[in-house]
Structure formats: C-alpha cells, structure tokens
CSV table of N, CA and C and ligand atoms in Angstrom, one decimal:
chain,number,residue,atom,x,y,z
A,1,MET,N,225.1,129.7,-3.7
A,1,MET,CA,225.8,129.7,-2.7
A,1,MET,C,225.4,129.8,-1.2
A,2,TYR,N,226.2,128.8,-0.5
A,2,TYR,CA,225.8,129.1,1.2
A,2,TYR,C,226.7,130.2,1.7
A,3,MET,N,227.8,129.4,2.0
A,3,MET,CA,228.6,130.6,3.1
A,3,MET,C,229.3,131.8,2.6
A,4,GLY,N,229.1,131.5,1.3
A,4,GLY,CA,230.4,132.5,0.6
A,4,GLY,C,229.3,134.3,0.7
A,5,HIS,N,227.9,133.8,0.6
A,5,HIS,CA,227.3,134.9,0.7
A,5,HIS,C,227.7,136.1,2.2
A,6,TYR,N,227.8,135.3,3.1
A,6,TYR,CA,228.0,135.7,4.3
A,6,TYR,C,229.4,136.3,4.3
A,7,ALA,N,230.5,135.4,3.5
A,7,ALA,CA,231.7,136.2,3.0
A,7,ALA,C,231.6,137.5,2.1
A,8,ILE,N,230.8,137.6,1.3
A,8,ILE,CA,230.8,138.8,0.8
A,8,ILE,C,230.4,139.7,1.5
A,9,ALA,N,229.8,139.7,2.5
A,9,ALA,CA,229.0,140.4,3.3
A,9,ALA,C,230.0,141.0,4.5
A,10,LEU,N,230.8,140.2,4.7
A,10,LEU,CA,231.9,140.2,5.9
A,10,LEU,C,233.4,141.3,4.8
A,11,GLY,N,233.3,140.9,3.6
A,11,GLY,CA,234.4,141.5,2.9
A,11,GLY,C,234.0,143.0,2.8
A,12,ALA,N,232.6,142.9,2.3
A,12,ALA,CA,231.8,144.2,1.7
A,12,ALA,C,232.3,145.9,3.1
A,13,ARG,N,232.1,145.0,4.3
A,13,ARG,CA,232.6,145.6,5.5
A,13,ARG,C,233.5,146.6,5.2
A,14,ARG,N,234.6,146.0,4.7
A,14,ARG,CA,235.7,147.1,4.8
A,14,ARG,C,235.4,148.3,3.9
A,15,ARG,N,234.6,148.5,2.6
A,15,ARG,CA,233.4,149.8,2.8
A,15,ARG,C,233.2,150.0,3.0
A,16,LEU,N,232.3,149.6,3.8
A,16,LEU,CA,230.8,149.9,4.3
A,16,LEU,C,230.9,150.1,5.6
A,17,GLN,N,231.8,150.3,6.8
A,17,GLN,CA,232.2,150.2,7.8
A,17,GLN,C,230.8,150.7,8.7
A,18,ALA,N,230.2,151.8,8.2
A,18,ALA,CA,229.2,152.7,8.8
A,18,ALA,C,228.0,151.7,9.1
A,19,LEU,N,227.8,150.7,8.3
A,19,LEU,CA,226.9,150.0,8.2
A,19,LEU,C,226.8,148.9,9.4
A,20,PRO,N,225.8,148.3,10.1
A,20,PRO,CA,225.9,147.7,11.0
A,20,PRO,C,225.9,146.1,10.2
A,21,MET,N,227.0,145.6,11.0
A,21,MET,CA,227.3,144.1,10.7
A,21,MET,C,226.0,143.3,10.3
A,22,ALA,N,224.9,143.6,10.9
A,22,ALA,CA,224.1,142.8,10.9
A,22,ALA,C,223.0,143.1,9.6
A,23,TRP,N,223.0,144.3,9.1
A,23,TRP,CA,222.6,145.2,7.7
A,23,TRP,C,223.2,144.2,6.5
A,24,LEU,N,224.5,144.2,6.8
A,24,LEU,CA,225.2,143.7,5.5
A,24,LEU,C,225.0,142.3,5.3
A,25,LEU,N,224.8,141.7,6.3
A,25,LEU,CA,224.5,140.2,6.6
A,25,LEU,C,222.9,139.6,5.9
A,26,PHE,N,222.2,141.2,6.2
A,26,PHE,CA,220.7,140.8,5.9
A,26,PHE,C,220.7,141.2,4.4
A,27,ALA,N,221.3,142.1,4.0
A,27,ALA,CA,221.3,142.4,2.5
A,27,ALA,C,221.7,141.0,1.5
A,28,SER,N,222.9,140.6,1.9
A,28,SER,CA,223.7,139.5,1.4
A,28,SER,C,223.0,138.5,1.1
A,29,ILE,N,221.7,138.1,2.0
A,29,ILE,CA,220.8,137.1,2.1
A,29,ILE,C,219.6,137.7,1.8
A,30,GLU,N,219.1,138.4,1.6
A,30,GLU,CA,217.6,139.2,1.0
A,30,GLU,C,217.1,138.1,0.6
A,31,PRO,N,217.2,137.7,-0.6
A,31,PRO,CA,216.5,136.9,-1.5
A,31,PRO,C,216.3,135.6,-1.0
A,32,ASP,N,216.9,135.1,-0.4
A,32,ASP,CA,216.9,133.8,0.6
A,32,ASP,C,215.9,134.0,1.7
A,33,LEU,N,216.1,135.0,2.2
A,33,LEU,CA,215.0,135.5,3.3
A,33,LEU,C,213.5,136.0,2.8
A,34,HIS,N,213.5,136.4,1.6
A,34,HIS,CA,212.3,136.5,0.9
A,34,HIS,C,211.6,135.4,0.5
A,35,ASP,N,212.4,134.2,0.0
A,35,ASP,CA,212.1,132.9,-0.2
A,35,ASP,C,211.1,132.4,0.9
A,36,VAL,N,212.1,132.7,2.0
A,36,VAL,CA,210.9,132.0,3.4
A,36,VAL,C,210.0,132.7,3.6
A,37,LEU,N,210.1,133.8,3.3
A,37,LEU,CA,208.5,134.7,3.8
A,37,LEU,C,207.4,134.5,2.1
A,38,GLY,N,208.4,133.9,1.4
A,38,GLY,CA,206.9,133.6,0.2
A,38,GLY,C,206.6,132.0,0.8
A,39,SER,N,207.4,131.3,1.4
A,39,SER,CA,206.7,130.1,1.5
A,39,SER,C,206.1,130.1,2.8
A,40,LEU,N,206.3,130.8,4.0
A,40,LEU,CA,205.4,130.9,4.9
A,40,LEU,C,204.0,131.3,4.7
A,41,VAL,N,204.2,132.5,3.8
A,41,VAL,CA,202.7,133.2,3.0
A,41,VAL,C,202.8,133.0,1.8
A,42,PRO,N,202.1,132.0,1.5
A,42,PRO,CA,201.8,131.8,0.2
A,42,PRO,C,201.0,132.9,-0.9
A,43,ALA,N,200.2,133.2,0.1
A,43,ALA,CA,199.5,134.6,-0.5
A,43,ALA,C,200.3,135.5,-1.1
A,44,LEU,N,201.4,135.7,-0.4
A,44,LEU,CA,202.0,137.1,-0.9
A,44,LEU,C,202.6,136.3,-2.6
A,45,SER,N,202.9,135.5,-3.0
A,45,SER,CA,203.1,135.1,-4.2
A,45,SER,C,204.2,135.4,-4.6
A,46,ILE,N,205.2,135.4,-3.4
A,46,ILE,CA,206.6,136.3,-4.4
A,46,ILE,C,207.3,135.1,-4.3
A,47,GLY,N,207.2,133.6,-3.6
A,47,GLY,CA,208.5,132.8,-4.0
A,47,GLY,C,209.0,132.8,-5.4
A,48,PRO,N,208.4,132.4,-6.1
A,48,PRO,CA,209.3,132.5,-7.7
A,48,PRO,C,209.9,133.6,-7.8
A,49,ASP,N,209.8,135.0,-7.8
A,49,ASP,CA,210.5,135.9,-8.1
A,49,ASP,C,211.7,136.3,-7.3
A,50,THR,N,212.0,135.7,-6.1
A,50,THR,CA,213.1,136.3,-5.3
A,50,THR,C,214.4,136.3,-6.1
A,51,HIS,N,214.5,135.6,-7.2
A,51,HIS,CA,215.8,135.3,-7.5
A,51,HIS,C,215.8,135.4,-9.3
A,52,THR,N,214.6,136.1,-9.5
A,52,THR,CA,214.5,136.2,-10.9
A,52,THR,C,215.2,137.8,-10.9
A,53,LEU,N,215.6,138.1,-12.3
A,53,LEU,CA,216.4,139.5,-12.7
A,53,LEU,C,215.4,140.8,-11.9
A,54,LEU,N,214.2,140.7,-12.2
A,54,LEU,CA,213.2,141.7,-11.8
A,54,LEU,C,213.0,141.8,-10.7
A,55,GLY,N,213.0,140.7,-9.6
A,55,GLY,CA,213.1,140.7,-8.2
A,55,GLY,C,214.3,140.7,-7.5
A,56,VAL,N,215.4,140.7,-8.1
A,56,VAL,CA,216.4,140.8,-7.4
A,56,VAL,C,216.4,142.7,-7.4
A,57,CYS,N,216.4,143.0,-9.0
A,57,CYS,CA,216.6,144.3,-8.7
A,57,CYS,C,216.0,145.2,-8.0
A,58,ALA,N,214.1,144.6,-8.0
A,58,ALA,CA,213.3,145.2,-6.6
A,58,ALA,C,213.7,145.3,-5.6
A,59,ALA,N,214.1,144.1,-5.1
A,59,ALA,CA,214.9,143.9,-3.9
A,59,ALA,C,216.0,144.6,-3.5
A,60,ALA,N,216.9,144.7,-4.6
A,60,ALA,CA,218.1,145.9,-4.3
A,60,ALA,C,217.7,147.1,-4.2
A,61,ILE,N,216.8,147.3,-5.2
A,61,ILE,CA,216.5,149.2,-5.2
A,61,ILE,C,215.3,149.6,-3.4
A,62,VAL,N,214.8,148.3,-3.2
A,62,VAL,CA,214.2,148.6,-1.8
A,62,VAL,C,215.2,148.7,-0.3
A,63,VAL,N,216.5,147.8,-0.6
A,63,VAL,CA,217.2,147.6,0.5
A,63,VAL,C,217.9,148.9,0.5
A,64,ALA,N,218.3,149.1,-0.6
A,64,ALA,CA,219.3,150.9,-1.1
A,64,ALA,C,218.3,152.0,-0.7
A,65,THR,N,217.1,151.8,-0.8
A,65,THR,CA,216.2,153.1,-0.5
A,65,THR,C,216.2,153.1,1.1
A,66,ILE,N,215.8,151.8,1.6
A,66,ILE,CA,215.7,152.0,3.3
A,66,ILE,C,217.4,152.3,3.9
A,67,THR,N,218.2,152.2,3.3
A,67,THR,CA,219.3,152.2,3.4
A,67,THR,C,220.0,153.6,3.5
A,68,SER,N,219.2,154.4,2.5
A,68,SER,CA,219.5,155.9,2.3
A,68,SER,C,218.9,156.8,3.3
A,69,LEU,N,217.3,156.1,3.4
A,69,LEU,CA,217.0,156.8,4.4
A,69,LEU,C,217.2,157.1,5.9
A,70,ILE,N,218.0,155.4,6.2
A,70,ILE,CA,218.5,155.6,7.5
A,70,ILE,C,219.6,155.8,7.8
A,71,PHE,N,220.6,155.8,7.0
A,71,PHE,CA,221.9,156.1,7.1
A,71,PHE,C,222.3,157.4,6.3
A,72,ARG,N,221.3,158.1,5.4
A,72,ARG,CA,221.8,159.3,5.1
A,72,ARG,C,222.9,159.4,4.0
A,73,ARG,N,223.2,158.3,3.5
A,73,ARG,CA,224.5,158.0,2.6
A,73,ARG,C,224.2,157.6,1.5
A,74,ILE,N,224.4,158.0,0.4
A,74,ILE,CA,224.0,157.3,-1.3
A,74,ILE,C,225.3,156.4,-1.3
A,75,ASP,N,226.7,156.5,-0.5
A,75,ASP,CA,227.3,155.2,-1.1
A,75,ASP,C,227.2,154.1,-0.3
A,76,LEU,N,226.8,154.1,0.7
A,76,LEU,CA,226.2,153.3,1.9
A,76,LEU,C,224.6,152.6,0.9
A,77,ALA,N,223.8,153.2,0.6
A,77,ALA,CA,222.9,152.6,-0.4
A,77,ALA,C,223.1,152.2,-1.3
A,78,LEU,N,224.0,152.3,-2.1
A,78,LEU,CA,224.5,151.5,-3.4
A,78,LEU,C,225.2,150.2,-2.9
A,79,GLY,N,226.2,150.6,-1.5
A,79,GLY,CA,227.0,149.1,-1.7
A,79,GLY,C,225.5,147.9,-0.9
A,80,ALA,N,224.7,148.2,0.0
A,80,ALA,CA,223.8,147.7,0.1
A,80,ALA,C,223.0,146.9,-0.4
A,81,GLY,N,222.5,148.1,-1.8
A,81,GLY,CA,221.8,147.4,-2.9
A,81,GLY,C,222.9,146.2,-3.9
A,82,MET,N,224.2,146.9,-3.6
A,82,MET,CA,225.1,145.9,-4.6
A,82,MET,C,225.1,144.3,-3.8
A,83,LEU,N,225.2,144.0,-2.6
A,83,LEU,CA,225.1,143.2,-1.8
A,83,LEU,C,224.3,142.5,-2.1
A,84,VAL,N,222.5,143.0,-2.3
A,84,VAL,CA,221.8,142.0,-2.6
A,84,VAL,C,221.7,141.7,-4.0
A,85,LEU,N,222.2,142.6,-5.1
A,85,LEU,CA,222.3,141.9,-6.2
A,85,LEU,C,223.5,140.7,-6.3
A,86,SER,N,224.5,141.0,-5.3
A,86,SER,CA,225.5,139.7,-5.4
A,86,SER,C,224.8,138.8,-4.8
A,87,HIS,N,223.8,138.5,-4.3
A,87,HIS,CA,223.5,137.3,-3.8
A,87,HIS,C,222.8,136.3,-5.1
A,88,VAL,N,222.2,136.9,-6.3
A,88,VAL,CA,221.5,136.0,-7.0
A,88,VAL,C,222.6,136.4,-8.2
A,89,ALA,N,223.7,137.1,-8.3
A,89,ALA,CA,225.1,136.8,-9.3
A,89,ALA,C,225.8,135.6,-8.9
A,90,ALA,N,226.0,135.3,-7.5
A,90,ALA,CA,226.5,134.2,-7.0
A,90,ALA,C,226.0,132.7,-7.0
A,91,ASP,N,224.5,133.0,-6.8
A,91,ASP,CA,223.6,131.9,-6.9
A,91,ASP,C,223.5,131.2,-8.4
A,92,TYR,N,223.8,132.4,-9.4
A,92,TYR,CA,224.1,131.7,-10.9
A,92,TYR,C,225.1,130.8,-11.0
A,93,LEU,N,226.3,131.4,-10.0
A,93,LEU,CA,227.5,130.1,-9.8
A,93,LEU,C,226.7,128.8,-9.7
A,94,THR,N,226.3,128.5,-8.5
A,94,THR,CA,226.3,127.8,-7.7
A,94,THR,C,224.7,126.8,-8.1
A,95,SER,N,224.0,127.7,-8.6
A,95,SER,CA,222.5,127.2,-8.7
A,95,SER,C,222.2,127.2,-10.1
A,96,ARG,N,220.8,127.1,-10.4
A,96,ARG,CA,220.1,127.0,-12.1
A,96,ARG,C,219.1,127.8,-11.4
A,97,LEU,N,218.6,129.0,-11.9
A,97,LEU,CA,217.7,130.0,-11.7
A,97,LEU,C,217.0,130.3,-13.0
A,98,PRO,N,215.5,130.6,-12.6
A,98,PRO,CA,214.8,131.2,-14.0
A,98,PRO,C,215.4,132.8,-14.1
A,99,LEU,N,215.6,133.1,-15.0
A,99,LEU,CA,215.9,134.7,-15.5
A,99,LEU,C,214.6,135.6,-15.1
A,100,TRP,N,213.3,135.2,-15.1
A,100,TRP,CA,211.9,135.7,-14.7
A,100,TRP,C,210.9,134.5,-15.0
A,101,ARG,N,209.6,135.0,-14.1
A,101,ARG,CA,209.0,133.9,-13.4
A,101,ARG,C,208.6,133.1,-15.2
A,102,HIS,N,208.6,131.8,-14.8
A,102,HIS,CA,208.4,130.9,-16.0
A,102,HIS,C,209.2,131.1,-17.3
A,103,GLY,N,210.7,131.7,-17.0
A,103,GLY,CA,211.6,132.1,-18.0
A,103,GLY,C,212.2,130.7,-18.0
A,104,PRO,N,213.3,130.8,-18.6
A,104,PRO,CA,214.6,130.3,-19.3
A,104,PRO,C,215.7,130.1,-17.5
A,105,VAL,N,216.1,129.0,-17.3
A,105,VAL,CA,216.5,128.5,-16.6
A,105,VAL,C,218.0,128.7,-16.5
A,106,VAL,N,218.9,129.6,-15.7
A,106,VAL,CA,220.3,129.6,-16.3
A,106,VAL,C,220.9,129.3,-15.0
A,107,GLY,N,222.4,129.0,-15.1
A,107,GLY,CA,223.4,128.9,-13.9
A,107,GLY,C,224.6,127.9,-14.3
A,108,LEU,N,225.3,127.6,-13.6
A,108,LEU,CA,226.3,126.7,-13.8
A,108,LEU,C,226.3,125.4,-12.6
A,109,HIS,N,224.9,125.7,-12.0
A,109,HIS,CA,224.5,124.3,-11.0
A,109,HIS,C,226.3,123.5,-10.2
A,110,LEU,N,227.1,124.5,-9.3
A,110,LEU,CA,228.4,123.8,-9.0
A,110,LEU,C,227.6,123.1,-7.8
A,111,TYR,N,226.8,123.3,-7.4
A,111,TYR,CA,225.9,122.4,-5.8
A,111,TYR,C,226.6,120.9,-6.4
A,112,ALA,N,226.0,120.7,-8.0
A,112,ALA,CA,226.0,119.3,-8.3
A,112,ALA,C,227.5,118.3,-8.2
A,113,THR,N,228.8,119.3,-8.4
A,113,THR,CA,229.8,118.8,-7.9
A,113,THR,C,230.4,119.2,-6.9
A,114,HIS,N,230.3,118.4,-5.5
A,114,HIS,CA,230.3,119.1,-4.4
A,114,HIS,C,232.0,120.0,-4.1
A,115,TRP,N,232.8,119.1,-4.6
A,115,TRP,CA,234.6,119.5,-4.6
A,115,TRP,C,234.3,121.1,-5.3
A,116,VAL,N,234.0,121.4,-6.2
A,116,VAL,CA,234.0,122.5,-7.2
A,116,VAL,C,233.4,123.6,-6.3
A,117,ASP,N,232.0,122.9,-5.9
A,117,ASP,CA,231.2,124.4,-5.2
A,117,ASP,C,232.4,124.4,-3.6
A,118,PHE,N,232.5,123.9,-3.0
A,118,PHE,CA,233.2,123.8,-1.9
A,118,PHE,C,234.8,125.0,-2.0
A,119,LEU,N,235.6,124.3,-3.1
A,119,LEU,CA,236.7,125.4,-3.4
A,119,LEU,C,235.9,126.7,-3.9
A,120,LEU,N,234.9,127.0,-4.5
A,120,LEU,CA,234.6,127.9,-4.8
A,120,LEU,C,234.2,128.7,-3.7
A,121,GLU,N,233.5,128.6,-2.9
A,121,GLU,CA,233.0,129.0,-1.7
A,121,GLU,C,234.2,129.2,-0.4
A,122,ALA,N,235.1,128.2,-0.5
A,122,ALA,CA,236.1,128.1,0.4
A,122,ALA,C,237.1,129.6,-0.5
A,123,GLY,N,237.4,129.8,-1.5
A,123,GLY,CA,238.0,130.7,-2.0
A,123,GLY,C,237.6,132.2,-1.6
A,124,THR,N,236.0,132.2,-1.7
A,124,THR,CA,234.9,133.2,-1.8
A,124,THR,C,235.3,133.7,0.1
A,125,ILE,N,235.2,132.8,1.2
A,125,ILE,CA,235.5,132.7,2.5
A,125,ILE,C,237.1,133.8,2.3
A,126,ALA,N,238.1,132.8,1.8
A,126,ALA,CA,239.5,133.3,2.1
A,126,ALA,C,239.3,135.2,1.5
A,127,ILE,N,238.7,135.4,0.8
A,127,ILE,CA,239.0,136.6,0.0
A,127,ILE,C,238.2,137.5,0.7
A,128,GLY,N,237.0,137.4,1.6
A,128,GLY,CA,235.9,137.6,2.3
A,128,GLY,C,236.8,138.6,3.3
A,129,LEU,N,237.0,136.9,4.1
A,129,LEU,CA,237.7,137.5,5.4
A,129,LEU,C,239.1,138.1,5.4
A,130,ALA,N,239.8,138.2,4.5
A,130,ALA,CA,240.9,138.9,4.1
A,130,ALA,C,240.7,140.2,4.1
A,131,LEU,N,239.7,140.6,3.4
A,131,LEU,CA,239.2,142.1,3.0
A,131,LEU,C,238.7,142.3,4.7
A,132,TYR,N,238.1,141.4,5.3
A,132,TYR,CA,236.9,141.9,6.3
A,132,TYR,C,238.6,142.4,7.7
A,133,ALA,N,239.4,141.4,7.5
A,133,ALA,CA,240.6,141.8,8.6
A,133,ALA,C,241.4,142.7,8.2
A,134,SER,N,241.5,143.0,7.2
A,134,SER,CA,242.2,144.5,6.6
A,134,SER,C,241.5,145.9,7.0
A,135,SER,N,240.2,145.8,7.3
A,135,SER,CA,239.5,146.9,7.7
A,135,SER,C,240.1,147.9,8.7
A,136,PRO,N,240.1,149.0,8.4
A,136,PRO,CA,241.0,149.8,9.4
A,136,PRO,C,240.9,150.2,10.6
A,137,ASP,N,239.5,150.0,10.7
A,137,ASP,CA,239.1,150.2,12.3
A,137,ASP,C,239.0,149.2,13.1
A,138,LEU,N,239.3,148.1,12.6
A,138,LEU,CA,239.2,146.7,13.2
A,138,LEU,C,240.2,147.0,14.6
A,139,ARG,N,239.9,146.7,15.8
A,139,ARG,CA,240.9,146.1,16.7
A,139,ARG,C,241.9,144.9,16.9
A,140,ARG,N,242.7,144.5,17.2
A,140,ARG,CA,243.3,143.4,17.5
A,140,ARG,C,242.4,141.9,17.6
A,141,PRO,N,241.8,142.5,18.4
A,141,PRO,CA,240.9,140.9,19.3
A,141,PRO,C,239.9,141.0,18.1
A,142,ALA,N,239.6,141.9,17.6
A,142,ALA,CA,238.2,141.3,16.2
A,142,ALA,C,239.1,140.8,15.1
A,143,ARG,N,240.0,141.4,14.7
A,143,ARG,CA,241.4,140.3,13.9
A,143,ARG,C,241.6,139.4,14.1
A,144,GLY,N,242.1,139.2,15.3
A,144,GLY,CA,242.0,137.6,16.1
A,144,GLY,C,240.9,136.7,15.7
A,145,GLY,N,239.9,137.2,15.8
A,145,GLY,CA,238.6,136.5,15.6
A,145,GLY,C,238.3,135.8,14.2
A,146,VAL,N,238.8,136.4,13.3
A,146,VAL,CA,239.0,136.2,12.1
A,146,VAL,C,239.2,134.6,11.6
A,147,ALA,N,240.2,133.9,11.8
A,147,ALA,CA,240.8,132.6,11.9
A,147,ALA,C,239.6,131.6,12.3
A,148,VAL,N,238.8,132.0,14.0
A,148,VAL,CA,237.8,131.1,14.0
A,148,VAL,C,236.5,131.0,13.5
A,149,ILE,N,236.2,132.3,12.9
A,149,ILE,CA,235.4,132.8,12.0
A,149,ILE,C,235.4,131.9,10.5
A,150,ALA,N,236.6,131.7,10.1
A,150,ALA,CA,237.0,131.0,8.6
A,150,ALA,C,236.8,129.8,9.2
A,151,ILE,N,237.4,128.9,10.3
A,151,ILE,CA,236.8,128.0,10.7
A,151,ILE,C,235.7,127.2,10.7
A,152,VAL,N,234.8,128.2,11.3
A,152,VAL,CA,233.5,127.9,11.4
A,152,VAL,C,233.1,127.9,10.2
A,153,MET,N,233.1,129.1,9.5
A,153,MET,CA,232.4,128.7,7.8
A,153,MET,C,232.7,127.8,6.9
A,154,LEU,N,234.3,127.6,7.3
A,154,LEU,CA,234.4,126.3,6.0
A,154,LEU,C,233.8,125.1,7.1
A,155,ALA,N,233.8,124.8,8.3
A,155,ALA,CA,233.0,123.7,8.6
A,155,ALA,C,231.9,123.7,8.1
A,156,CYS,N,231.1,125.2,8.1
A,156,CYS,CA,229.6,125.1,7.8
A,156,CYS,C,229.5,124.6,6.4
A,157,GLN,N,230.2,125.1,5.3
A,157,GLN,CA,230.6,125.0,4.2
A,157,GLN,C,230.5,123.3,3.9
A,158,ALA,N,231.7,122.6,4.4
A,158,ALA,CA,231.6,121.3,4.6
A,158,ALA,C,230.4,120.3,4.4
A,159,VAL,N,229.8,120.8,5.6
A,159,VAL,CA,228.7,119.7,5.9
A,159,VAL,C,228.2,119.7,4.7
A,160,TRP,N,227.8,121.3,4.6
A,160,TRP,CA,227.0,121.8,3.3
A,160,TRP,C,226.9,120.5,2.3
A,161,ASN,N,228.4,120.8,1.8
A,161,ASN,CA,228.5,120.0,0.4
A,161,ASN,C,228.7,118.4,0.8
A,162,PHE,N,229.2,118.3,1.9
A,162,PHE,CA,229.6,116.8,1.8
A,162,PHE,C,228.6,116.2,3.0
A,163,GLY,N,228.1,116.7,3.9
A,163,GLY,CA,227.1,115.9,4.5
A,163,GLY,C,228.1,115.4,5.9
A,164,LEU,N,227.0,115.0,6.6
A,164,LEU,CA,228.0,114.4,8.0
A,164,LEU,C,228.4,112.8,7.7
A,165,ASP,N,228.0,112.6,6.9
A,165,ASP,CA,228.4,111.3,6.6
A,165,ASP,C,229.5,111.2,5.7
A,166,GLY,N,230.1,112.2,5.0
A,166,GLY,CA,231.0,112.3,4.1
A,166,GLY,C,231.0,112.1,3.0
A,167,GLY,N,229.6,112.0,2.6
A,167,GLY,CA,229.4,111.7,1.4
A,167,GLY,C,228.9,112.9,0.7
B,1,ZN,ZN1,219.9,132.3,-3.0
C-alpha cells in the first residue's frame, strides 16, 4: 500500500489525538522506514524481516513501548502499535510478502491491477480523511484543508499507479 498508509494514520488521529501527527505517520510506515535502514546498512541484516509476521510484531512492540514511555498512556501505546501492524496487514492486500524469512509468500498483489489498487487506496483515503475531519478537536481551518489533502493524496496515488505517462 502507498498513500493508504498515511490515510490510516490520519484516520487514527481521531482516537489518538494526544499523539503528534508525525508520530502517527511514523508508526504507519515504520516497516518501510525499517526497510530503508536495512538497505542503507546491510550489516544490520534487517531488510528481509521488516514485513514478516515476526518482524512487524517486534516493531509494533517496540513502537508501543516507546509510546508508553513517552506519553504514559496504555491506550496511546496500543494505538501506535496497531498502526505498525496495520502497515503489513494493508501491504498483504497490495503486495506479496513472506510470512517469515524464507517462508511462504502470500498476498493479493493488487499493485498488479492498477485500477483495483487505486480504488482500494482511494477508498482508504476517503475513510481515513472522513475520520480525520470528524475529530472533535479540529478547528474549522484544519477541516477546510482536508479537501486539499485528499486531492494531493489521490494525485500521488494516481502517479504511483498509472505513472506520469498515463500508463
Ligand atoms: Zn510496506
């Protein structure tokens, strides 16, 4: 999944308002950031595990623990951990991933069917932004920006799915 991860983080904000938006976004893409770290520092040998069941559970526990230490609330810690787990759950829809290192590869691989993936991610963006916009603590100007965020996210997703040449 691509922009859908960010949409999930935005939607989660409705329940996790006490966490900074940057932390929610971080948690929602932590496995991909871990991938980048694994690529930059191959000696860490973490690349193959970031999207496995064991890898994502470990990452979720670490993120939840850090969240609980900083923010001192178990509900926020659980929410941040769930965001990490949501990443790989969503990726099983759009990709094919190993369940464990050298294990069976599973997933629907909707990336292969551009329109289906776009519709899935657009739906996720719509739901996530609707939840975000309904956050009771948001002021009117913040709510007004939701349409702009939606357009930007859908445009990025369209480029991801169809490329700049429309193919
Ligand atoms: Zn991923």
